[in-house]
């Protein structure tokens, strides 16, 4: 199985789950849910960077996700892009998204003004280490300014820039993983 298909299959599993987070700092706490949609995969995988591949830029993102799962778009197709090197590290990270979400990780309230050179629009930053790779997951509002409903905005491994420097660190007070189809709580963590 090629790495793109593996990433898509791993992500497909997440579609039936949501996470509830409660984080705190200096007596103030925030709670939010993280949900997943097929359309989010496009940016997380870095497919938006392959501007010379018209099929990836001019079709519905959920359709592209389905085509990847069916093998109509594969890793060899991505590698034929002139821009493949700009996104290949994202696939190495994306295969580990579920592991990062289920692990103990650091959570920061993301202040875009600290990273003025970055175009990333985000509310929260999760940082964790999986298989000796430091990963950054940026969360943003799924709906305009509804901080309680977050989505995965961007995801990639640490390279030269440490995006957590200068960001306010929050304490994870509670995290629950829910299965949407049956309503069960799959895992739960609560700080004592």
mmCIF file with all atom_site columns, C-alpha atoms in Angstrom:
data_model
loop_
_atom_site.group_PDB
_atom_site.id
_atom_site.type_symbol
_atom_site.label_atom_id
_atom_site.label_alt_id
_atom_site.label_comp_id
_atom_site.label_asym_id
_atom_site.label_entity_id
_atom_site.label_seq_id
_atom_site.pdbx_PDB_ins_code
_atom_site.Cartn_x
_atom_site.Cartn_y
_atom_site.Cartn_z
_atom_site.occupancy
_atom_site.B_iso_or_equiv
_atom_site.pdbx_formal_charge
_atom_site.auth_seq_id
_atom_site.auth_comp_id
_atom_site.auth_asym_id
_atom_site.auth_atom_id
_atom_site.pdbx_PDB_model_num
ATOM 1   C CA . UNK A 1 1   ? 0.000   0.000  0.000   1.00 0.00 ? 1   UNK A CA 1
ATOM 2   C CA . UNK A 1 2   ? 1.477   3.371  -0.942  1.00 0.00 ? 2   UNK A CA 1
ATOM 3   C CA . UNK A 1 3   ? 1.878   6.079  1.678   1.00 0.00 ? 3   UNK A CA 1
ATOM 4   C CA . UNK A 1 4   ? -0.893  8.309  0.254   1.00 0.00 ? 4   UNK A CA 1
ATOM 5   C CA . UNK A 1 5   ? -3.431  5.475  0.432   1.00 0.00 ? 5   UNK A CA 1
ATOM 6   C CA . UNK A 1 6   ? -2.297  4.575  3.952   1.00 0.00 ? 6   UNK A CA 1
ATOM 7   C CA . UNK A 1 7   ? -2.772  8.197  5.050   1.00 0.00 ? 7   UNK A CA 1
ATOM 8   C CA . UNK A 1 8   ? -6.256  8.275  3.506   1.00 0.00 ? 8   UNK A CA 1
ATOM 9   C CA . UNK A 1 9   ? -7.284  4.999  5.147   1.00 0.00 ? 9   UNK A CA 1
ATOM 10  C CA . UNK A 1 10  ? -6.001  6.175  8.539   1.00 0.00 ? 10  UNK A CA 1
ATOM 11  C CA . UNK A 1 11  ? -7.836  9.463  8.108   1.00 0.00 ? 11  UNK A CA 1
ATOM 12  C CA . UNK A 1 12  ? -11.021 7.682  7.026   1.00 0.00 ? 12  UNK A CA 1
ATOM 13  C CA . UNK A 1 13  ? -11.060 5.936  10.406  1.00 0.00 ? 13  UNK A CA 1
ATOM 14  C CA . UNK A 1 14  ? -11.048 9.335  12.142  1.00 0.00 ? 14  UNK A CA 1
ATOM 15  C CA . UNK A 1 15  ? -14.247 10.414 10.350  1.00 0.00 ? 15  UNK A CA 1
ATOM 16  C CA . UNK A 1 16  ? -16.299 8.397  12.857  1.00 0.00 ? 16  UNK A CA 1
ATOM 17  C CA . UNK A 1 17  ? -14.655 10.051 15.886  1.00 0.00 ? 17  UNK A CA 1
ATOM 18  C CA . UNK A 1 18  ? -14.581 13.379 17.635  1.00 0.00 ? 18  UNK A CA 1
ATOM 19  C CA . UNK A 1 19  ? -12.396 14.592 20.466  1.00 0.00 ? 19  UNK A CA 1
ATOM 20  C CA . UNK A 1 20  ? -13.449 16.832 23.335  1.00 0.00 ? 20  UNK A CA 1
ATOM 21  C CA . UNK A 1 21  ? -10.670 18.858 24.960  1.00 0.00 ? 21  UNK A CA 1
ATOM 22  C CA . UNK A 1 22  ? -10.657 20.965 28.115  1.00 0.00 ? 22  UNK A CA 1
ATOM 23  C CA . UNK A 1 23  ? -7.470  22.998 28.548  1.00 0.00 ? 23  UNK A CA 1
ATOM 24  C CA . UNK A 1 24  ? -6.484  25.574 31.134  1.00 0.00 ? 24  UNK A CA 1
ATOM 25  C CA . UNK A 1 25  ? -3.946  28.231 31.984  1.00 0.00 ? 25  UNK A CA 1
ATOM 26  C CA . UNK A 1 26  ? -3.799  30.676 34.895  1.00 0.00 ? 26  UNK A CA 1
ATOM 27  C CA . UNK A 1 27  ? -7.310  29.854 36.083  1.00 0.00 ? 27  UNK A CA 1
ATOM 28  C CA . UNK A 1 28  ? -8.912  30.228 32.651  1.00 0.00 ? 28  UNK A CA 1
ATOM 29  C CA . UNK A 1 29  ? -10.104 27.183 30.771  1.00 0.00 ? 29  UNK A CA 1
ATOM 30  C CA . UNK A 1 30  ? -11.308 26.553 27.233  1.00 0.00 ? 30  UNK A CA 1
ATOM 31  C CA . UNK A 1 31  ? -13.180 23.559 25.932  1.00 0.00 ? 31  UNK A CA 1
ATOM 32  C CA . UNK A 1 32  ? -13.649 22.559 22.317  1.00 0.00 ? 32  UNK A CA 1
ATOM 33  C CA . UNK A 1 33  ? -14.417 19.614 20.077  1.00 0.00 ? 33  UNK A CA 1
ATOM 34  C CA . UNK A 1 34  ? -12.262 18.446 17.211  1.00 0.00 ? 34  UNK A CA 1
ATOM 35  C CA . UNK A 1 35  ? -14.149 16.898 14.288  1.00 0.00 ? 35  UNK A CA 1
ATOM 36  C CA . UNK A 1 36  ? -13.060 15.524 10.933  1.00 0.00 ? 36  UNK A CA 1
ATOM 37  C CA . UNK A 1 37  ? -14.440 15.798 7.402   1.00 0.00 ? 37  UNK A CA 1
ATOM 38  C CA . UNK A 1 38  ? -13.264 14.328 4.113   1.00 0.00 ? 38  UNK A CA 1
ATOM 39  C CA . UNK A 1 39  ? -12.599 17.807 2.734   1.00 0.00 ? 39  UNK A CA 1
ATOM 40  C CA . UNK A 1 40  ? -9.998  18.500 5.452   1.00 0.00 ? 40  UNK A CA 1
ATOM 41  C CA . UNK A 1 41  ? -7.697  15.758 4.141   1.00 0.00 ? 41  UNK A CA 1
ATOM 42  C CA . UNK A 1 42  ? -6.746  17.771 1.045   1.00 0.00 ? 42  UNK A CA 1
ATOM 43  C CA . UNK A 1 43  ? -4.862  20.466 2.951   1.00 0.00 ? 43  UNK A CA 1
ATOM 44  C CA . UNK A 1 44  ? -3.488  18.148 5.640   1.00 0.00 ? 44  UNK A CA 1
ATOM 45  C CA . UNK A 1 45  ? -1.877  15.967 2.969   1.00 0.00 ? 45  UNK A CA 1
ATOM 46  C CA . UNK A 1 46  ? -0.411  19.026 1.235   1.00 0.00 ? 46  UNK A CA 1
ATOM 47  C CA . UNK A 1 47  ? -2.334  18.431 -1.998  1.00 0.00 ? 47  UNK A CA 1
ATOM 48  C CA . UNK A 1 48  ? -2.936  22.175 -2.324  1.00 0.00 ? 48  UNK A CA 1
ATOM 49  C CA . UNK A 1 49  ? 0.806   22.596 -2.933  1.00 0.00 ? 49  UNK A CA 1
ATOM 50  C CA . UNK A 1 50  ? 0.671   20.555 -6.156  1.00 0.00 ? 50  UNK A CA 1
ATOM 51  C CA . UNK A 1 51  ? -0.550  23.460 -8.273  1.00 0.00 ? 51  UNK A CA 1
ATOM 52  C CA . UNK A 1 52  ? 0.489   21.777 -11.540 1.00 0.00 ? 52  UNK A CA 1
ATOM 53  C CA . UNK A 1 53  ? -1.980  18.922 -10.976 1.00 0.00 ? 53  UNK A CA 1
ATOM 54  C CA . UNK A 1 54  ? -5.277  20.351 -12.214 1.00 0.00 ? 54  UNK A CA 1
ATOM 55  C CA . UNK A 1 55  ? -7.292  17.354 -11.042 1.00 0.00 ? 55  UNK A CA 1
ATOM 56  C CA . UNK A 1 56  ? -6.310  18.172 -7.441  1.00 0.00 ? 56  UNK A CA 1
ATOM 57  C CA . UNK A 1 57  ? -7.115  21.864 -7.768  1.00 0.00 ? 57  UNK A CA 1
ATOM 58  C CA . UNK A 1 58  ? -10.369 21.807 -9.755  1.00 0.00 ? 58  UNK A CA 1
ATOM 59  C CA . UNK A 1 59  ? -12.389 18.980 -8.216  1.00 0.00 ? 59  UNK A CA 1
ATOM 60  C CA . UNK A 1 60  ? -14.316 18.793 -4.974  1.00 0.00 ? 60  UNK A CA 1
ATOM 61  C CA . UNK A 1 61  ? -12.052 17.881 -2.090  1.00 0.00 ? 61  UNK A CA 1
ATOM 62  C CA . UNK A 1 62  ? -14.317 15.096 -0.825  1.00 0.00 ? 62  UNK A CA 1
ATOM 63  C CA . UNK A 1 63  ? -14.320 13.604 -4.353  1.00 0.00 ? 63  UNK A CA 1
ATOM 64  C CA . UNK A 1 64  ? -10.504 13.692 -4.428  1.00 0.00 ? 64  UNK A CA 1
ATOM 65  C CA . UNK A 1 65  ? -10.434 11.923 -1.052  1.00 0.00 ? 65  UNK A CA 1
ATOM 66  C CA . UNK A 1 66  ? -12.736 9.191  -2.407  1.00 0.00 ? 66  UNK A CA 1
ATOM 67  C CA . UNK A 1 67  ? -10.577 8.829  -5.539  1.00 0.00 ? 67  UNK A CA 1
ATOM 68  C CA . UNK A 1 68  ? -7.495  8.306  -3.365  1.00 0.00 ? 68  UNK A CA 1
ATOM 69  C CA . UNK A 1 69  ? -9.291  5.574  -1.408  1.00 0.00 ? 69  UNK A CA 1
ATOM 70  C CA . UNK A 1 70  ? -10.313 3.896  -4.688  1.00 0.00 ? 70  UNK A CA 1
ATOM 71  C CA . UNK A 1 71  ? -6.764  4.096  -6.064  1.00 0.00 ? 71  UNK A CA 1
ATOM 72  C CA . UNK A 1 72  ? -7.637  6.505  -8.872  1.00 0.00 ? 72  UNK A CA 1
ATOM 73  C CA . UNK A 1 73  ? -5.103  8.979  -7.446  1.00 0.00 ? 73  UNK A CA 1
ATOM 74  C CA . UNK A 1 74  ? -1.940  7.431  -6.028  1.00 0.00 ? 74  UNK A CA 1
ATOM 75  C CA . UNK A 1 75  ? 1.494   8.358  -4.739  1.00 0.00 ? 75  UNK A CA 1
ATOM 76  C CA . UNK A 1 76  ? 3.110   7.916  -8.170  1.00 0.00 ? 76  UNK A CA 1
ATOM 77  C CA . UNK A 1 77  ? 0.728   10.540 -9.548  1.00 0.00 ? 77  UNK A CA 1
ATOM 78  C CA . UNK A 1 78  ? 1.763   12.959 -6.790  1.00 0.00 ? 78  UNK A CA 1
ATOM 79  C CA . UNK A 1 79  ? 5.452   12.257 -7.356  1.00 0.00 ? 79  UNK A CA 1
ATOM 80  C CA . UNK A 1 80  ? 5.082   13.328 -11.003 1.00 0.00 ? 80  UNK A CA 1
ATOM 81  C CA . UNK A 1 81  ? 4.366   16.883 -9.836  1.00 0.00 ? 81  UNK A CA 1
ATOM 82  C CA . UNK A 1 82  ? 7.112   19.487 -10.036 1.00 0.00 ? 82  UNK A CA 1
ATOM 83  C CA . UNK A 1 83  ? 6.096   20.543 -6.521  1.00 0.00 ? 83  UNK A CA 1
ATOM 84  C CA . UNK A 1 84  ? 6.101   17.140 -4.832  1.00 0.00 ? 84  UNK A CA 1
ATOM 85  C CA . UNK A 1 85  ? 9.102   17.998 -2.628  1.00 0.00 ? 85  UNK A CA 1
ATOM 86  C CA . UNK A 1 86  ? 7.048   20.809 -1.048  1.00 0.00 ? 86  UNK A CA 1
ATOM 87  C CA . UNK A 1 87  ? 4.535   18.343 0.380   1.00 0.00 ? 87  UNK A CA 1
ATOM 88  C CA . UNK A 1 88  ? 6.109   14.899 0.769   1.00 0.00 ? 88  UNK A CA 1
ATOM 89  C CA . UNK A 1 89  ? 7.005   15.467 4.445   1.00 0.00 ? 89  UNK A CA 1
ATOM 90  C CA . UNK A 1 90  ? 3.314   16.034 5.189   1.00 0.00 ? 90  UNK A CA 1
ATOM 91  C CA . UNK A 1 91  ? 2.508   12.444 4.265   1.00 0.00 ? 91  UNK A CA 1
ATOM 92  C CA . UNK A 1 92  ? 5.153   11.193 6.708   1.00 0.00 ? 92  UNK A CA 1
ATOM 93  C CA . UNK A 1 93  ? 3.399   13.211 9.390   1.00 0.00 ? 93  UNK A CA 1
ATOM 94  C CA . UNK A 1 94  ? -0.188  12.496 8.334   1.00 0.00 ? 94  UNK A CA 1
ATOM 95  C CA . UNK A 1 95  ? 0.179   8.750  8.665   1.00 0.00 ? 95  UNK A CA 1
ATOM 96  C CA . UNK A 1 96  ? 0.657   9.461  12.415  1.00 0.00 ? 96  UNK A CA 1
ATOM 97  C CA . UNK A 1 97  ? -2.252  11.875 12.985  1.00 0.00 ? 97  UNK A CA 1
ATOM 98  C CA . UNK A 1 98  ? -4.331  9.394  14.984  1.00 0.00 ? 98  UNK A CA 1
ATOM 99  C CA . UNK A 1 99  ? -1.356  8.460  17.147  1.00 0.00 ? 99  UNK A CA 1
ATOM 100 C CA . UNK A 1 100 ? -0.690  12.117 17.956  1.00 0.00 ? 100 UNK A CA 1
ATOM 101 C CA . UNK A 1 101 ? -4.304  12.746 18.916  1.00 0.00 ? 101 UNK A CA 1
ATOM 102 C CA . UNK A 1 102 ? -4.360  9.712  21.199  1.00 0.00 ? 102 UNK A CA 1
ATOM 103 C CA . UNK A 1 103 ? -1.043  10.563 22.888  1.00 0.00 ? 103 UNK A CA 1
ATOM 104 C CA . UNK A 1 104 ? -0.072  13.008 25.611  1.00 0.00 ? 104 UNK A CA 1
ATOM 105 C CA . UNK A 1 105 ? 0.959   16.168 23.848  1.00 0.00 ? 105 UNK A CA 1
ATOM 106 C CA . UNK A 1 106 ? 1.510   19.845 24.476  1.00 0.00 ? 106 UNK A CA 1
ATOM 107 C CA . UNK A 1 107 ? -1.287  22.285 23.682  1.00 0.00 ? 107 UNK A CA 1
ATOM 108 C CA . UNK A 1 108 ? -0.702  25.935 22.941  1.00 0.00 ? 108 UNK A CA 1
ATOM 109 C CA . UNK A 1 109 ? -3.124  28.760 22.274  1.00 0.00 ? 109 UNK A CA 1
ATOM 110 C CA . UNK A 1 110 ? -1.798  29.876 18.908  1.00 0.00 ? 110 UNK A CA 1
ATOM 111 C CA . UNK A 1 111 ? -0.930  33.547 18.596  1.00 0.00 ? 111 UNK A CA 1
ATOM 112 C CA . UNK A 1 112 ? -0.470  34.350 14.910  1.00 0.00 ? 112 UNK A CA 1
ATOM 113 C CA . UNK A 1 113 ? 1.361   37.577 15.783  1.00 0.00 ? 113 UNK A CA 1
ATOM 114 C CA . UNK A 1 114 ? 4.299   35.558 17.152  1.00 0.00 ? 114 UNK A CA 1
ATOM 115 C CA . UNK A 1 115 ? 4.806   33.984 13.704  1.00 0.00 ? 115 UNK A CA 1
ATOM 116 C CA . UNK A 1 116 ? 4.122   36.960 11.433  1.00 0.00 ? 116 UNK A CA 1
ATOM 117 C CA . UNK A 1 117 ? 5.925   35.270 8.504   1.00 0.00 ? 117 UNK A CA 1
ATOM 118 C CA . UNK A 1 118 ? 3.457   32.360 8.561   1.00 0.00 ? 118 UNK A CA 1
ATOM 119 C CA . UNK A 1 119 ? 0.143   32.292 6.685   1.00 0.00 ? 119 UNK A CA 1
ATOM 120 C CA . UNK A 1 120 ? -1.319  29.682 9.060   1.00 0.00 ? 120 UNK A CA 1
ATOM 121 C CA . UNK A 1 121 ? -4.631  30.758 10.591  1.00 0.00 ? 121 UNK A CA 1
ATOM 122 C CA . UNK A 1 122 ? -5.139  28.784 13.762  1.00 0.00 ? 122 UNK A CA 1
ATOM 123 C CA . UNK A 1 123 ? -6.624  28.898 17.249  1.00 0.00 ? 123 UNK A CA 1
ATOM 124 C CA . UNK A 1 124 ? -4.614  26.090 18.840  1.00 0.00 ? 124 UNK A CA 1
ATOM 125 C CA . UNK A 1 125 ? -1.346  24.284 18.228  1.00 0.00 ? 125 UNK A CA 1
ATOM 126 C CA . UNK A 1 126 ? -0.727  20.705 19.344  1.00 0.00 ? 126 UNK A CA 1
ATOM 127 C CA . UNK A 1 127 ? 2.860   19.505 19.489  1.00 0.00 ? 127 UNK A CA 1
ATOM 128 C CA . UNK A 1 128 ? 3.918   15.930 20.027  1.00 0.00 ? 128 UNK A CA 1
ATOM 129 C CA . UNK A 1 129 ? 6.622   13.431 19.226  1.00 0.00 ? 129 UNK A CA 1
ATOM 130 C CA . UNK A 1 130 ? 5.728   10.224 17.376  1.00 0.00 ? 130 UNK A CA 1
ATOM 131 C CA . UNK A 1 131 ? 8.422   7.807  16.163  1.00 0.00 ? 131 UNK A CA 1
ATOM 132 C CA . UNK A 1 132 ? 11.119  10.374 17.026  1.00 0.00 ? 132 UNK A CA 1
ATOM 133 C CA . UNK A 1 133 ? 9.426   12.970 14.786  1.00 0.00 ? 133 UNK A CA 1
ATOM 134 C CA . UNK A 1 134 ? 8.163   16.221 16.329  1.00 0.00 ? 134 UNK A CA 1
ATOM 135 C CA . UNK A 1 135 ? 4.785   17.039 14.801  1.00 0.00 ? 135 UNK A CA 1
ATOM 136 C CA . UNK A 1 136 ? 2.797   20.275 14.717  1.00 0.00 ? 136 UNK A CA 1
ATOM 137 C CA . UNK A 1 137 ? -0.982  20.114 14.366  1.00 0.00 ? 137 UNK A CA 1
ATOM 138 C CA . UNK A 1 138 ? -2.771  23.440 13.922  1.00 0.00 ? 138 UNK A CA 1
ATOM 139 C CA . UNK A 1 139 ? -6.461  23.615 14.808  1.00 0.00 ? 139 UNK A CA 1
ATOM 140 C CA . UNK A 1 140 ? -8.859  26.263 13.551  1.00 0.00 ? 140 UNK A CA 1
ATOM 141 C CA . UNK A 1 141 ? -12.547 27.059 13.762  1.00 0.00 ? 141 UNK A CA 1
ATOM 142 C CA . UNK A 1 142 ? -14.678 24.904 11.515  1.00 0.00 ? 142 UNK A CA 1
ATOM 143 C CA . UNK A 1 143 ? -17.350 27.613 11.476  1.00 0.00 ? 143 UNK A CA 1
ATOM 144 C CA . UNK A 1 144 ? -16.521 31.311 11.609  1.00 0.00 ? 144 UNK A CA 1
ATOM 145 C CA . UNK A 1 145 ? -15.441 32.225 15.133  1.00 0.00 ? 145 UNK A CA 1
ATOM 146 C CA . UNK A 1 146 ? -17.096 29.218 16.795  1.00 0.00 ? 146 UNK A CA 1
ATOM 147 C CA . UNK A 1 147 ? -14.182 28.293 19.044  1.00 0.00 ? 147 UNK A CA 1
ATOM 148 C CA . UNK A 1 148 ? -16.042 25.247 20.371  1.00 0.00 ? 148 UNK A CA 1
ATOM 149 C CA . UNK A 1 149 ? -15.872 23.398 17.022  1.00 0.00 ? 149 UNK A CA 1
ATOM 150 C CA . UNK A 1 150 ? -12.324 22.942 15.731  1.00 0.00 ? 150 UNK A CA 1
ATOM 151 C CA . UNK A 1 151 ? -10.878 21.226 12.676  1.00 0.00 ? 151 UNK A CA 1
ATOM 152 C CA . UNK A 1 152 ? -7.374  20.165 11.697  1.00 0.00 ? 152 UNK A CA 1
ATOM 153 C CA . UNK A 1 153 ? -6.109  23.172 9.778   1.00 0.00 ? 153 UNK A CA 1
ATOM 154 C CA . UNK A 1 154 ? -2.526  22.127 9.002   1.00 0.00 ? 154 UNK A CA 1
ATOM 155 C CA . UNK A 1 155 ? -0.197  19.301 9.999   1.00 0.00 ? 155 UNK A CA 1
ATOM 156 C CA . UNK A 1 156 ? 3.486   18.763 9.346   1.00 0.00 ? 156 UNK A CA 1
ATOM 157 C CA . UNK A 1 157 ? 6.730   17.684 11.013  1.00 0.00 ? 157 UNK A CA 1
ATOM 158 C CA . UNK A 1 158 ? 9.080   20.159 12.647  1.00 0.00 ? 158 UNK A CA 1
ATOM 159 C CA . UNK A 1 159 ? 11.718  21.353 10.234  1.00 0.00 ? 159 UNK A CA 1
ATOM 160 C CA . UNK A 1 160 ? 13.771  24.481 10.823  1.00 0.00 ? 160 UNK A CA 1
ATOM 161 C CA . UNK A 1 161 ? 11.064  26.468 12.601  1.00 0.00 ? 161 UNK A CA 1
ATOM 162 C CA . UNK A 1 162 ? 9.751   25.636 16.061  1.00 0.00 ? 162 UNK A CA 1
ATOM 163 C CA . UNK A 1 163 ? 6.210   26.990 15.922  1.00 0.00 ? 163 UNK A CA 1
ATOM 164 C CA . UNK A 1 164 ? 5.714   26.495 19.664  1.00 0.00 ? 164 UNK A CA 1
ATOM 165 C CA . UNK A 1 165 ? 8.334   29.105 20.648  1.00 0.00 ? 165 UNK A CA 1
ATOM 166 C CA . UNK A 1 166 ? 6.605   32.121 22.170  1.00 0.00 ? 166 UNK A CA 1
ATOM 167 C CA . UNK A 1 167 ? 3.175   30.479 22.259  1.00 0.00 ? 167 UNK A CA 1
ATOM 168 C CA . UNK A 1 168 ? 1.273   30.246 25.582  1.00 0.00 ? 168 UNK A CA 1
ATOM 169 C CA . UNK A 1 169 ? 1.320   26.658 26.882  1.00 0.00 ? 169 UNK A CA 1
ATOM 170 C CA . UNK A 1 170 ? -1.934  25.280 28.269  1.00 0.00 ? 170 UNK A CA 1
ATOM 171 C CA . UNK A 1 171 ? -2.483  22.284 30.553  1.00 0.00 ? 171 UNK A CA 1
ATOM 172 C CA . UNK A 1 172 ? -4.629  19.433 29.269  1.00 0.00 ? 172 UNK A CA 1
ATOM 173 C CA . UNK A 1 173 ? -7.331  19.046 31.919  1.00 0.00 ? 173 UNK A CA 1
ATOM 174 C CA . UNK A 1 174 ? -9.563  16.581 30.123  1.00 0.00 ? 174 UNK A CA 1
ATOM 175 C CA . UNK A 1 175 ? -9.678  14.761 26.798  1.00 0.00 ? 175 UNK A CA 1
ATOM 176 C CA . UNK A 1 176 ? -12.358 12.358 25.581  1.00 0.00 ? 176 UNK A CA 1
ATOM 177 C CA . UNK A 1 177 ? -12.553 10.470 22.313  1.00 0.00 ? 177 UNK A CA 1
ATOM 178 C CA . UNK A 1 178 ? -16.094 9.676  21.151  1.00 0.00 ? 178 UNK A CA 1
ATOM 179 C CA . UNK A 1 179 ? -17.301 7.258  18.505  1.00 0.00 ? 179 UNK A CA 1
ATOM 180 C CA . UNK A 1 180 ? -19.943 9.190  16.572  1.00 0.00 ? 180 UNK A CA 1
ATOM 181 C CA . UNK A 1 181 ? -21.809 6.185  15.120  1.00 0.00 ? 181 UNK A CA 1
ATOM 182 C CA . UNK A 1 182 ? -22.587 4.548  18.456  1.00 0.00 ? 182 UNK A CA 1
ATOM 183 C CA . UNK A 1 183 ? -22.094 7.453  20.882  1.00 0.00 ? 183 UNK A CA 1
ATOM 184 C CA . UNK A 1 184 ? -19.602 5.572  23.044  1.00 0.00 ? 184 UNK A CA 1
ATOM 185 C CA . UNK A 1 185 ? -16.585 7.066  24.790  1.00 0.00 ? 185 UNK A CA 1
ATOM 186 C CA . UNK A 1 186 ? -13.557 5.253  23.382  1.00 0.00 ? 186 UNK A CA 1
ATOM 187 C CA . UNK A 1 187 ? -10.968 6.806  25.691  1.00 0.00 ? 187 UNK A CA 1
ATOM 188 C CA . UNK A 1 188 ? -10.909 9.377  28.426  1.00 0.00 ? 188 UNK A CA 1
ATOM 189 C CA . UNK A 1 189 ? -8.225  11.299 30.296  1.00 0.00 ? 189 UNK A CA 1
ATOM 190 C CA . UNK A 1 190 ? -8.772  13.631 33.226  1.00 0.00 ? 190 UNK A CA 1
ATOM 191 C CA . UNK A 1 191 ? -6.006  15.424 35.086  1.00 0.00 ? 191 UNK A CA 1
ATOM 192 C CA . UNK A 1 192 ? -6.076  14.669 38.800  1.00 0.00 ? 192 UNK A CA 1
#
